[in-house]
Amino acid sequence: MGGIANSLSSHSANLMARAGNTCDTDICKAAATSILHDLDVNIDPCSDFYQYTSVGTFNNLRNNNSDGLRDILESSYDDLLAGVKSKDISDEEFLNPSQSDKDRNNFNKLKSYYETCMDEATIDSLGPTPLFPDIKTLLEKLNFPIENDGRFNTDHVRRLTKALIYLGIEGIDNLFSFDVSINDKKPDEYVININQPDLGLPSREYYEKPTSISNYRNGLISILSSILSHPKDSSPREVLRRVKLTENNLKMLNGNEIESMVDRYIEFESHLAKITLSNDKFQNPIELYNPMTIAELHQKYPIVEWIKIIRSFIPEDVSLPSNVIVIAPKYMQDLTDWLSNSVTRDDGATTENLREFFVIKTILSNINNVDKTSRELYRNMMSKISSGTTEPPPRTRTCVSQTSNRFGQLLGRYFVMKNFGGERERKQVSKFIDNIISSWSLRLQDVSWLDSETRTKALDKVSKLNHKEAYSIKSPDDRSPNSLDEYYSGVQVTLKDFYKTQQSGYKWAMKKEWNQIGQKVNKDTWYMDPHEVNAYYTSTFNEIVIPAGILQGTFYNSNVPQYLNYGGIGVVIGHEITHAFDNSGRLYDGDGLMNSWWTNTTAAAFEEKSQCFTKQYSNFTVDGPDNSKNNVNGQMTLGENLADNGGVNAAYMSMRKSLAEEPDKNMALPGLESLSPEQLFFVNFGRVWCTNMRPEMAVQRVLNDVHSPAKVRVNAAVQNNPEFAKAFQCGAPGTRDMNPVEKCSIW
């Protein structure tokens, strides 16, 4: 069935005829042209729907947004304002004359940060030397004398504690992670989490691959040789490096010393990797919720002084918390057993291991804030191991990303002013979201395997579902320059010193995070920025958030037929709503409390139906380097897979309602009159998820990403959807790849 399907369903054909005619606006013509360009008419949609629609919209939109942010940052405030006023797409709520001076100052601070990042001449002239004071401070805190190196023991706990406090404040990965989140059992309170650390390689599986370890070893030797070795010549970079190493009392290492240091580091980190839990073990929030008193921490994990660590992070006027949450107690116990018994174990850790591990972690955590030579050594190493990149991204894109990471809400303000329709558009999107929430409630009425008790509580949860759209209006208020100035007042931009500026930004973020302890949870907080091409659901808020960044392009345009919007952003919204009822989200009630509100019978039915998805997705593979086949982890991706399928179903239901009630908003597109609204709904769904990826990165995603690969997301969802097979006339189940006999269904 290659080519464009040549028949409308009679229902949709009648609706379109009733609407009067084809949409002939410029926006509709552009949408039609884009779709005609994107479709591969030589592919049978019933055989491979992903390939039929594959154009890479998701990444294209992200790149377009990044380029638009670059244009903002490289313009002046007056240019921005003139452009906003000429397009007439924002409104007076963003353009408050009484705050115009503050807005200009905010913009200039943002621009100064970007320009400091773009000042490669200054950054490169310093080489890796900005790292040296941090390494010196670390060694002073740790204070393990080289001449007394030996097995780690209880005498070293105090000094290890000091080093871990320093590393935590500086944001450097170490032996465990330590952060603040919302308490699953008390969603109005913040809580401290203790978890296993991020590793130097993308996941624990990489430490079992000889090729990855070889590339890691060679890459680290190159990096350390460039940073800590004896100077190789009399070039300005090497002369400065010698001077700064000497100033900071750091030993210059020869080749053999660096190789031995790297070998010890990899052996140490490989042991950490071995005791970490795999990613699919982090899917059940009940299993991850392990509250402990600080006294219990000291008793179970006596490798550090926990009171000192916690006291160093929380505000001075806040009492020590009664409990912390240990997310990975098995990892913490194995780490404790290893370090505490190092004196007697054959594989026991030494003070030398810890010192070198922390030094290399300090370098790797900050390497993207120093010179291009150092950055490229790191990028080349990771390219061979997992990313497959052949060249660095343009510096402009890197600095846009860095600016976004530090000033996300502020940068998002200017993105919204330039690209979004202000409060009018935001309220229109809010109504669109309400339509899909309403469809979700209606679908719950028809789910046969839910018993009445669970259904009643599920409907209550949907009724309590909150949503935010486009941009933050409270904390901070992105419409208010005063609010944003106060929010970012703690970030200091030091011109000609990108490293120092980065440190200021990180410490500001750390302080803001830890100052939450002792405070009531702020439910006005956004965990994404307005310009992000993404969306999320928060279980403890029972809330979905849809940023302005994804409310454009193929995903959404209020002036195109609604069936396209439902196939684009509608599926995204439905996806996020479904997260409230996936294998993790279903364990929280409508008030955000982790609570077993399902009956045993219905919970068992859910688990049984979930197995169909786990099995289905685990049978998909992606191609890795050398044509290797790598299976999707159906268990790790289960939550996202359920959300993908539920999202399509909810959005499709909303689309059919729109066809019946709003025919004037669902006219045919010029040149696409032979495609029904149902078909174009699925076409737009396929278009927004398609993307391209190098084999190395594809493998990394399979091992680490809780989302299935793009091709799997599209094809598996339509395989499970009877409406797709009906729309594209795929014949009897089992006769085409996109219409299998067995279809998985929960929501």
XYZ file of C-alpha atoms in Angstrom:
747
model
C 0.000 0.000 0.000
C 2.743 2.425 -1.003
C 1.930 6.061 -1.575
C -0.728 8.244 -0.013
C -3.825 6.330 0.981
C -6.596 7.227 -1.435
C -9.742 6.977 0.635
C -11.295 8.884 3.498
C -13.367 7.146 6.093
C -16.983 7.937 5.280
C -17.444 9.616 8.670
C -14.526 11.982 8.176
C -15.336 12.619 4.531
C -18.815 13.729 5.482
C -17.484 15.970 8.230
C -15.021 17.602 5.852
C -17.680 18.111 3.237
C -19.895 19.669 5.879
C -17.058 22.034 6.814
C -17.405 23.522 3.364
C -13.985 23.504 1.758
C -10.255 23.068 2.052
C -8.250 25.364 4.308
C -6.421 27.727 1.965
C -4.616 30.000 4.416
C -0.870 30.448 4.047
C -0.337 28.545 7.300
C -2.397 25.585 6.060
C -0.618 25.614 2.710
C 2.747 25.580 4.496
C 1.626 22.700 6.734
C 0.471 20.704 3.719
C 3.697 21.364 1.835
C 5.718 20.253 4.848
C 3.768 16.998 5.194
C 4.026 16.219 1.475
C 7.754 16.823 1.649
C 8.193 14.620 4.692
C 6.240 11.538 3.695
C 8.123 8.744 1.952
C 5.437 7.615 -0.467
C 7.521 4.616 -1.524
C 7.060 3.086 1.936
C 3.962 1.130 2.901
C 2.672 2.753 6.124
C 1.283 -0.626 7.213
C 4.764 -2.175 6.939
C 6.929 0.514 8.600
C 5.073 3.611 9.700
C 8.165 5.214 11.207
C 9.953 5.120 7.865
C 6.839 6.375 6.110
C 6.834 9.537 8.248
C 10.508 9.816 9.276
C 11.882 13.355 9.099
C 13.315 14.164 12.538
C 10.966 16.906 13.726
C 11.823 16.594 17.412
C 15.539 17.283 16.964
C 14.884 19.824 14.234
C 12.680 21.853 16.556
C 15.278 21.670 19.328
C 17.953 22.900 16.916
C 15.677 25.656 15.633
C 14.966 26.770 19.190
C 18.687 26.774 19.964
C 19.388 28.895 16.879
C 16.607 31.287 17.875
C 18.080 31.633 21.364
C 21.468 32.332 19.797
C 19.940 35.132 17.736
C 18.459 36.623 20.912
C 21.779 36.450 22.759
C 23.698 37.960 19.867
C 21.292 40.864 19.442
C 20.758 43.916 21.606
C 17.881 44.487 23.997
C 16.538 47.238 21.734
C 16.633 44.884 18.729
C 14.737 42.253 20.719
C 12.105 44.742 21.806
C 11.651 46.102 18.301
C 11.211 42.601 16.919
C 8.670 41.675 19.570
C 6.592 44.810 18.971
C 6.702 44.401 15.193
C 5.376 40.816 15.337
C 2.613 41.703 17.781
C 2.673 38.219 19.314
C 3.336 39.106 22.948
C 1.247 41.294 25.207
C 1.395 44.076 27.774
C 1.900 41.629 30.660
C 5.453 41.100 29.390
C 6.110 44.736 28.513
C 5.715 46.649 31.749
C 7.184 50.172 31.308
C 7.839 50.503 35.038
C 10.224 47.520 34.875
C 11.906 48.254 31.527
C 15.240 49.295 33.088
C 15.332 46.114 35.145
C 14.498 44.098 32.050
C 17.385 45.698 30.156
C 19.777 44.934 33.016
C 18.602 41.333 33.152
C 19.104 40.977 29.418
C 22.606 42.436 29.613
C 23.541 40.045 32.434
C 22.371 37.160 30.295
C 24.298 38.479 27.332
C 27.458 38.962 29.434
C 27.308 35.327 30.509
C 26.956 34.185 26.894
C 29.809 36.427 25.738
C 32.051 35.142 28.546
C 31.369 31.612 27.328
C 32.035 32.661 23.721
C 35.367 34.301 24.637
C 37.413 31.303 23.525
C 40.580 33.330 23.131
C 40.685 34.058 26.864
C 39.524 30.572 27.826
C 42.155 28.924 25.614
C 44.926 31.245 26.788
C 44.523 29.847 30.305
C 44.746 26.232 29.198
C 43.662 23.788 31.946
C 45.127 25.972 34.721
C 41.773 27.093 36.238
C 41.459 23.485 37.443
C 44.605 23.634 39.566
C 43.318 25.633 42.579
C 40.399 23.206 42.878
C 42.731 20.209 42.837
C 44.947 21.888 45.419
C 41.976 22.590 47.719
C 40.738 19.023 47.342
C 44.116 17.584 48.344
C 44.270 19.907 51.346
C 40.828 18.801 52.486
C 41.623 15.138 51.973
C 45.093 15.425 53.476
C 46.158 11.828 52.837
C 49.984 12.176 52.939
C 51.529 10.368 49.989
C 54.345 9.006 52.146
C 51.817 7.286 54.434
C 49.620 5.751 51.735
C 48.024 2.489 52.726
C 44.677 0.727 53.047
C 41.706 2.901 53.957
C 40.615 2.514 57.598
C 38.523 4.247 60.264
C 41.319 6.726 60.977
C 40.666 8.263 57.556
C 36.934 8.879 58.035
C 37.262 12.472 59.266
C 39.458 13.527 56.352
C 37.315 11.677 53.826
C 34.290 13.528 55.198
C 35.969 16.907 54.652
C 36.819 15.967 51.076
C 33.285 14.759 50.316
C 31.804 17.995 51.679
C 34.091 20.000 49.427
C 33.359 17.850 46.371
C 29.609 18.038 47.019
C 29.643 21.825 47.302
C 31.627 22.046 44.067
C 29.253 19.665 42.293
C 31.873 17.004 41.638
C 30.806 13.365 41.342
C 32.225 11.191 44.094
C 31.315 8.049 46.075
C 27.580 8.711 46.335
C 25.067 11.332 45.250
C 23.384 13.671 47.682
C 20.466 15.950 46.818
C 17.075 17.379 47.771
C 13.688 16.291 46.456
C 10.054 16.098 47.551
C 9.130 13.526 50.171
C 6.966 10.847 48.529
C 5.171 10.110 51.800
C 4.870 13.775 52.828
C 4.562 15.714 49.544
C 4.442 19.077 51.318
C 7.994 18.546 52.668
C 11.435 18.446 51.111
C 13.744 15.561 51.957
C 17.420 14.643 51.504
C 18.186 11.725 49.180
C 21.308 9.564 49.254
C 21.909 7.498 46.133
C 24.589 5.758 44.111
C 26.813 8.096 42.056
C 27.040 8.820 38.364
C 29.914 6.937 36.766
C 32.554 8.145 34.344
C 31.153 5.862 31.642
C 27.465 6.004 30.645
C 26.437 2.887 32.592
C 27.796 -0.089 34.509
C 27.618 -2.289 31.380
C 30.417 -0.319 29.716
C 32.900 -1.468 32.376
C 32.409 -5.031 31.152
C 33.343 -4.174 27.544
C 37.098 -4.506 26.839
C 36.936 -2.072 23.914
C 35.238 0.586 26.038
C 37.771 0.178 28.837
C 40.659 0.381 26.370
C 39.279 3.610 24.871
C 38.626 4.953 28.377
C 42.175 4.177 29.466
C 43.775 5.733 26.377
C 41.541 8.779 26.624
C 42.283 9.387 30.306
C 46.014 9.020 29.705
C 45.794 11.679 26.982
C 43.762 14.007 29.191
C 46.009 13.699 32.240
C 49.138 13.990 30.099
C 47.820 17.269 28.730
C 46.949 18.595 32.203
C 49.252 17.114 34.865
C 52.377 15.958 33.023
C 55.760 17.650 32.734
C 55.524 20.433 30.138
C 56.332 19.129 26.682
C 57.732 22.323 25.137
C 58.130 26.050 25.665
C 54.818 27.110 24.119
C 52.796 29.698 26.090
C 50.282 27.036 27.151
C 52.959 24.730 28.516
C 54.928 27.533 30.185
C 51.791 28.750 31.961
C 50.884 25.208 32.943
C 54.295 24.721 34.577
C 53.982 27.994 36.479
C 50.474 27.241 37.748
C 51.254 23.643 38.703
C 54.157 24.934 40.762
C 52.093 27.744 42.329
C 49.507 25.210 43.470
C 52.053 22.706 44.769
C 50.919 20.058 42.304
C 53.400 17.404 41.250
C 54.229 17.150 37.534
C 53.871 13.515 36.493
C 55.843 11.461 33.975
C 54.266 9.070 31.498
C 54.636 5.944 33.626
C 53.123 7.690 36.645
C 50.118 8.815 34.601
C 49.545 5.348 33.151
C 49.699 3.759 36.593
C 47.370 6.422 37.997
C 44.826 5.761 35.235
C 45.007 2.001 35.747
C 44.322 2.401 39.458
C 41.489 4.819 38.750
C 39.774 2.468 36.309
C 40.148 -0.466 38.693
C 38.624 1.615 41.515
C 35.762 2.959 39.407
C 35.103 -0.490 37.926
C 34.587 -1.756 41.467
C 32.095 1.045 42.094
C 30.332 0.168 38.840
C 30.114 -3.469 39.880
C 28.236 -2.628 43.079
C 25.869 -0.096 41.502
C 22.352 -1.166 40.617
C 21.332 -1.385 36.958
C 18.961 1.264 35.617
C 15.970 -1.061 35.482
C 16.127 -1.393 39.283
C 15.016 2.221 39.712
C 11.453 1.854 38.402
C 9.512 1.162 41.604
C 9.358 4.210 43.924
C 8.201 2.078 46.854
C 11.416 0.044 46.708
C 13.457 3.252 46.490
C 11.825 4.862 49.526
C 14.031 3.826 52.450
C 13.849 6.410 55.269
C 16.620 6.322 57.861
C 17.507 8.468 60.822
C 20.939 10.043 60.916
C 21.766 7.685 63.772
C 20.918 4.777 61.472
C 23.168 6.227 58.771
C 26.075 6.277 61.208
C 25.316 2.751 62.306
C 24.850 1.234 58.844
C 27.356 3.298 56.832
C 30.162 4.443 59.179
C 32.513 5.442 56.372
C 31.775 9.174 56.777
C 30.563 11.541 59.488
C 26.983 12.015 58.378
C 26.049 14.793 60.784
C 28.943 16.918 59.523
C 28.039 16.301 55.902
C 24.354 17.125 56.311
C 25.064 20.122 58.541
C 27.413 21.505 55.876
C 24.636 21.642 53.290
C 21.433 22.607 55.075
C 20.787 26.216 56.226
C 22.342 27.154 59.574
C 18.990 28.010 61.153
C 17.392 24.679 60.188
C 17.456 21.678 62.499
C 18.876 18.376 61.336
C 16.125 16.389 59.593
C 14.589 13.450 61.422
C 15.026 11.232 58.353
C 16.792 11.040 55.033
C 15.876 8.733 52.144
C 18.439 6.137 51.053
C 17.473 5.289 47.485
C 20.033 2.538 46.938
C 20.714 0.913 50.332
C 22.353 -2.143 48.747
C 24.902 0.065 46.998
C 25.591 2.004 50.201
C 26.004 -1.224 52.155
C 28.367 -2.718 49.573
C 30.364 0.516 49.491
C 30.610 0.486 53.280
C 31.650 -3.159 53.390
C 34.330 -2.516 50.792
C 35.850 0.571 52.394
C 35.423 -0.490 56.029
C 37.104 -3.820 55.417
C 39.799 -2.593 53.068
C 42.544 -3.550 55.507
C 41.671 -7.241 55.263
C 40.184 -7.537 51.760
C 42.366 -8.494 48.800
C 40.588 -5.827 46.748
C 40.602 -3.256 49.554
C 40.747 0.442 48.678
C 43.786 2.555 49.522
C 44.170 6.212 50.368
C 46.010 6.528 47.055
C 42.938 5.145 45.241
C 40.667 7.706 46.854
C 43.019 10.629 46.280
C 43.513 9.818 42.602
C 39.845 9.038 42.063
C 38.817 12.437 43.431
C 41.512 14.294 41.456
C 40.402 12.733 38.169
C 36.737 13.312 39.013
C 37.530 16.988 39.676
C 39.155 17.249 36.259
C 36.385 15.455 34.375
C 33.585 17.362 36.145
C 35.065 20.700 35.086
C 36.772 19.876 31.810
C 34.112 21.544 29.652
C 34.821 24.849 31.424
C 38.459 25.044 30.304
C 40.406 25.244 27.037
C 39.498 23.641 23.724
C 42.493 21.267 23.772
C 41.279 19.697 27.019
C 37.651 19.663 25.918
C 38.481 17.955 22.645
C 40.513 15.233 24.353
C 37.478 14.447 26.489
C 35.038 14.612 23.569
C 37.210 12.332 21.434
C 37.384 9.813 24.260
C 33.630 9.733 24.790
C 33.027 9.670 21.033
C 34.921 6.399 20.726
C 33.137 4.941 23.741
C 29.527 5.987 23.381
C 28.548 9.115 21.442
C 30.078 8.575 17.992
C 30.417 12.321 17.358
C 32.902 13.224 14.649
C 33.344 16.889 15.489
C 32.457 19.281 18.310
C 29.202 21.226 18.143
C 29.536 24.891 17.168
C 30.658 26.963 20.142
C 27.518 29.058 19.757
C 25.336 26.008 20.401
C 27.433 25.016 23.412
C 27.184 28.492 24.910
C 23.450 28.720 24.253
C 23.093 25.441 26.139
C 25.292 26.675 28.999
C 23.344 29.933 29.214
C 20.108 27.992 29.266
C 21.397 25.709 32.015
C 22.225 28.671 34.217
C 19.559 31.257 33.343
C 16.775 29.054 31.984
C 13.758 31.042 33.140
C 15.314 34.374 32.182
C 16.348 33.206 28.721
C 12.937 31.591 28.413
C 11.262 34.942 29.022
C 12.834 36.418 25.890
C 12.119 33.278 23.886
C 8.442 33.530 24.843
C 8.303 37.226 24.049
C 9.667 36.536 20.588
C 7.903 33.273 19.726
C 4.763 32.788 21.784
C 1.406 34.564 21.873
C 1.504 35.669 25.495
C -1.355 35.188 27.938
C -3.988 34.784 25.236
C -2.130 31.866 23.709
C -1.298 30.351 27.080
C -4.968 30.287 28.091
C -5.894 28.755 24.741
C -3.385 25.943 25.317
C -4.812 25.475 28.800
C -8.239 24.741 27.286
C -6.643 22.314 24.826
C -5.079 20.422 27.748
C -8.449 20.368 29.526
C -9.963 18.663 26.470
C -7.489 15.796 26.679
C -7.883 15.468 30.449
C -11.613 15.188 29.838
C -11.002 12.422 27.302
C -8.849 10.601 29.808
C -11.698 10.641 32.320
C -14.085 9.273 29.697
C -11.637 6.518 28.768
C -11.413 5.442 32.403
C -15.152 4.732 32.312
C -14.564 2.162 29.553
C -11.519 0.325 30.959
C -13.052 -3.069 31.642
C -10.351 -4.503 33.910
C -10.681 -1.726 36.531
C -12.959 -2.577 39.435
C -15.374 0.088 40.662
C -13.360 1.010 43.772
C -10.128 1.612 41.836
C -11.973 3.352 39.004
C -13.558 5.817 41.447
C -10.168 6.694 42.918
C -8.602 6.935 39.446
C -11.294 9.394 38.369
C -10.646 11.383 41.538
C -6.949 11.544 40.633
C -7.719 12.835 37.144
C -10.064 15.450 38.605
C -7.219 16.703 40.801
C -4.655 16.761 37.970
C -3.006 20.185 37.689
C -1.354 21.606 34.616
C 0.977 24.455 33.763
C 1.613 25.585 30.234
C 4.022 27.772 28.263
C 5.963 29.576 31.034
C 6.191 30.122 34.769
C 3.870 32.796 36.164
C 4.775 32.639 39.860
C 8.123 31.208 40.962
C 9.621 33.080 39.225
C 7.099 35.055 37.210
C 8.655 35.082 33.740
C 6.465 38.045 32.819
C 8.118 40.173 35.532
C 11.690 41.507 35.214
C 11.663 42.265 38.942
C 10.807 38.677 39.795
C 13.540 37.318 37.534
C 16.126 39.764 38.860
C 15.442 38.588 42.403
C 15.496 34.940 41.353
C 18.935 35.137 39.689
C 20.522 37.748 41.967
C 22.949 35.192 43.414
C 24.619 34.394 40.082
C 27.706 36.511 39.483
C 29.078 36.902 35.956
C 32.814 37.625 35.883
C 33.888 38.861 32.473
C 37.017 37.173 31.090
C 36.667 34.359 33.637
C 34.312 31.665 32.415
C 35.515 29.098 34.966
C 34.779 31.393 37.907
C 31.413 32.335 36.425
C 30.492 28.671 36.109
C 31.458 28.044 39.717
C 29.313 30.967 40.862
C 26.346 29.600 38.955
C 26.704 26.122 40.319
C 27.049 27.304 43.917
C 23.970 29.497 43.476
C 21.977 26.482 42.250
C 23.277 24.330 45.106
C 22.353 26.943 47.690
C 18.873 27.361 46.208
C 18.370 23.586 46.285
C 19.555 23.069 49.872
C 17.738 26.137 51.213
C 14.534 24.218 50.533
C 15.174 21.954 53.526
C 12.869 23.069 56.337
C 10.566 24.913 53.922
C 7.116 23.958 52.702
C 7.175 22.583 49.162
C 6.731 25.304 46.550
C 4.293 23.829 44.049
C 4.671 26.816 41.753
C 8.166 25.615 40.809
C 8.922 24.666 37.203
C 11.406 21.856 36.540
C 11.841 22.799 32.886
C 12.511 26.059 31.096
C 9.987 27.775 28.787
C 12.003 27.151 25.616
C 12.524 23.405 26.129
C 11.134 21.008 23.547
C 9.874 18.626 26.182
C 7.175 18.110 28.824
C 6.843 16.301 32.141
C 4.573 14.872 34.814
C 5.369 15.188 38.529
C 3.883 12.461 40.724
C 4.163 14.401 43.989
C 2.398 17.414 42.432
C 0.023 15.310 40.303
C 0.782 17.831 37.591
C 1.763 18.031 33.935
C 3.851 20.873 32.496
C 3.991 21.774 28.785
C 6.625 24.462 27.988
C 6.262 26.984 25.177
C 9.250 25.444 23.402
C 7.209 22.439 22.311
C 4.081 24.478 21.561
C 5.164 25.321 18.019
C 6.202 23.842 14.701
C 4.804 20.427 13.843
C 3.672 19.897 17.435
C 1.251 22.794 17.673
C -0.146 25.737 15.769
C -3.522 27.152 16.693
C -4.142 28.050 13.026
C -3.849 24.567 11.500
C -6.538 21.858 11.565
C -6.988 20.457 15.036
C -6.377 16.869 13.969
C -2.733 17.832 13.383
C -2.460 19.416 16.823
C -3.966 16.364 18.478
C -1.495 14.121 16.630
C 1.366 16.373 17.737
C 1.133 18.137 21.083
C -2.069 16.266 21.898
C -0.191 12.970 22.049
C 2.498 14.613 24.189
C -0.120 15.888 26.634
C -1.836 12.500 26.690
C 1.569 10.888 27.269
C 2.189 13.016 30.348
C -1.297 12.373 31.724
C -0.734 8.638 31.283
C 2.361 8.885 33.478
C -0.057 9.425 36.365
C -1.152 5.819 35.764
C 2.024 4.092 34.576
C 3.923 1.494 36.604
C 5.408 4.237 38.808
C 2.838 7.055 38.728
C -0.042 4.738 39.652
C 1.538 4.329 43.104
C 0.680 7.976 43.951
C -2.798 9.277 44.694
C -4.476 12.465 43.516
C -2.826 14.509 46.266
C 0.686 13.379 45.291
C 1.054 10.957 48.187
C 2.728 7.595 47.570
C -0.163 5.413 48.571
C -1.438 1.931 47.672
C -4.915 2.957 46.516
C -5.426 0.062 44.094
C -7.287 -3.087 45.084
C -5.175 -6.242 44.949
C -7.236 -7.658 42.084
C -6.870 -4.575 39.899
C -3.168 -4.192 40.720
C -2.611 -7.807 39.651
C -4.486 -7.163 36.394
C -2.298 -4.122 35.719
C 0.884 -6.140 36.282
C -0.353 -8.895 33.983
C -1.214 -6.466 31.198
C 2.140 -4.699 31.667
C 3.946 -7.923 30.823
C 2.571 -7.725 27.289
C 4.324 -4.359 26.799
C 7.542 -5.567 28.417
C 7.674 -8.559 26.092
C 6.695 -6.590 22.993
C 9.272 -3.836 23.423
C 12.053 -6.218 24.494
C 11.800 -7.880 21.091
C 12.754 -4.659 19.298
C 16.437 -4.084 18.535
C 18.609 -1.157 17.471
C 21.741 -1.349 15.359
C 24.995 -0.570 17.140
C 28.557 -0.258 15.828
C 29.642 -3.105 13.528
C 25.981 -3.954 12.856
C 25.514 -5.352 16.346
C 21.924 -5.912 17.473
C 20.945 -4.464 20.842
C 17.611 -5.289 22.421
C 15.436 -2.617 23.995
C 15.006 -3.107 27.754
C 11.251 -3.508 27.963
C 11.241 -3.364 31.756
C 13.334 -0.192 32.067
C 11.254 1.572 29.391
C 7.869 0.283 30.581
C 6.623 3.558 32.075
C 7.415 5.552 28.942
C 5.985 2.862 26.683
C 2.697 2.865 28.596
C 2.644 6.664 28.347
C 3.265 6.584 24.592
C 0.374 4.189 24.009
C -1.984 5.902 26.442
C -1.087 9.282 24.972
C -2.060 8.230 21.453
C -5.356 6.788 22.676
C -6.350 9.863 24.696
C -5.367 12.316 21.961
C -7.166 10.281 19.312
C -10.343 10.291 21.386
C -10.085 14.075 21.779
C -9.498 14.454 18.059
C -12.650 12.488 17.191
C -14.634 14.681 19.565
C -13.204 17.768 17.854
C -14.176 16.401 14.424
C -17.770 16.061 15.583
C -18.037 19.359 17.429
C -15.677 21.680 15.506
C -15.778 20.788 11.785
C -14.712 24.322 10.893
C -11.446 23.705 12.760
C -10.769 20.434 10.931
C -10.882 21.285 7.251
C -8.841 19.398 4.691
C -5.346 20.527 3.751
C -4.596 21.542 0.132
C -3.079 18.658 -1.794
C -3.890 16.240 1.019
C -7.639 15.936 0.524
C -7.212 12.196 -0.039
C -5.922 11.714 3.514
C -8.490 11.501 6.275
C -8.183 13.392 9.558
C -7.519 10.049 11.261
C -4.644 9.317 8.904
C -3.186 12.795 9.293
C -3.457 12.472 13.064
C -1.179 9.429 12.923
C 1.072 11.016 10.296
C 1.737 13.970 12.575
C 2.359 11.630 15.497
C 5.007 9.829 13.449
C 6.583 13.043 12.206
C 7.174 14.579 15.637
C 9.054 11.584 17.066
C 11.323 10.695 14.177
C 15.036 11.340 14.657
C 18.487 10.246 13.509
C 21.187 8.858 15.788
C 24.700 7.440 15.454
C 25.060 3.723 16.287
C 27.251 4.429 19.336
C 24.681 6.818 20.780
C 21.852 4.426 19.956
C 23.494 1.762 22.133
C 24.077 4.259 24.947
C 20.405 5.221 24.879
C 19.290 1.581 24.954
C 21.385 1.040 28.086
C 20.473 4.289 29.855
C 17.371 5.978 28.477
C 13.992 5.099 29.986
C 12.477 6.043 26.615
C 12.452 3.519 23.802
C 14.274 4.478 20.573
C 12.259 6.766 18.303
C 11.471 4.098 15.690
C 10.217 1.754 18.392
C 8.108 4.484 20.007
C 6.294 5.145 16.744
C 5.908 1.633 15.349
C 5.040 -0.112 18.617
C 2.365 2.459 19.449
C 0.611 2.110 16.079
C 0.962 -1.697 16.196
C -1.087 -1.637 19.386
C -3.722 0.732 18.017
C -6.716 -0.774 16.156
C -7.711 2.718 14.967
C -4.432 3.011 13.070
C -5.020 -0.254 11.220
C -8.543 0.884 10.394
C -7.433 4.344 9.213
C -4.744 2.996 6.878
C -6.728 -0.103 5.830
C -3.993 -2.496 6.933
C -6.131 -5.579 6.389
C -6.732 -8.459 8.730
C -4.578 -8.633 11.898
C -1.381 -10.576 11.241
C -1.167 -9.726 7.543
C 0.970 -6.559 7.953
C 3.796 -5.665 10.336
C 1.941 -2.643 11.754
C -1.192 -4.693 12.428
C -0.158 -7.727 14.514
C -2.654 -10.176 15.924
C -1.592 -9.581 19.525
C -2.006 -5.969 20.617
C -0.993 -4.699 24.046
C -3.426 -2.423 25.846
C -3.839 -0.929 29.300
C -5.142 2.630 29.006
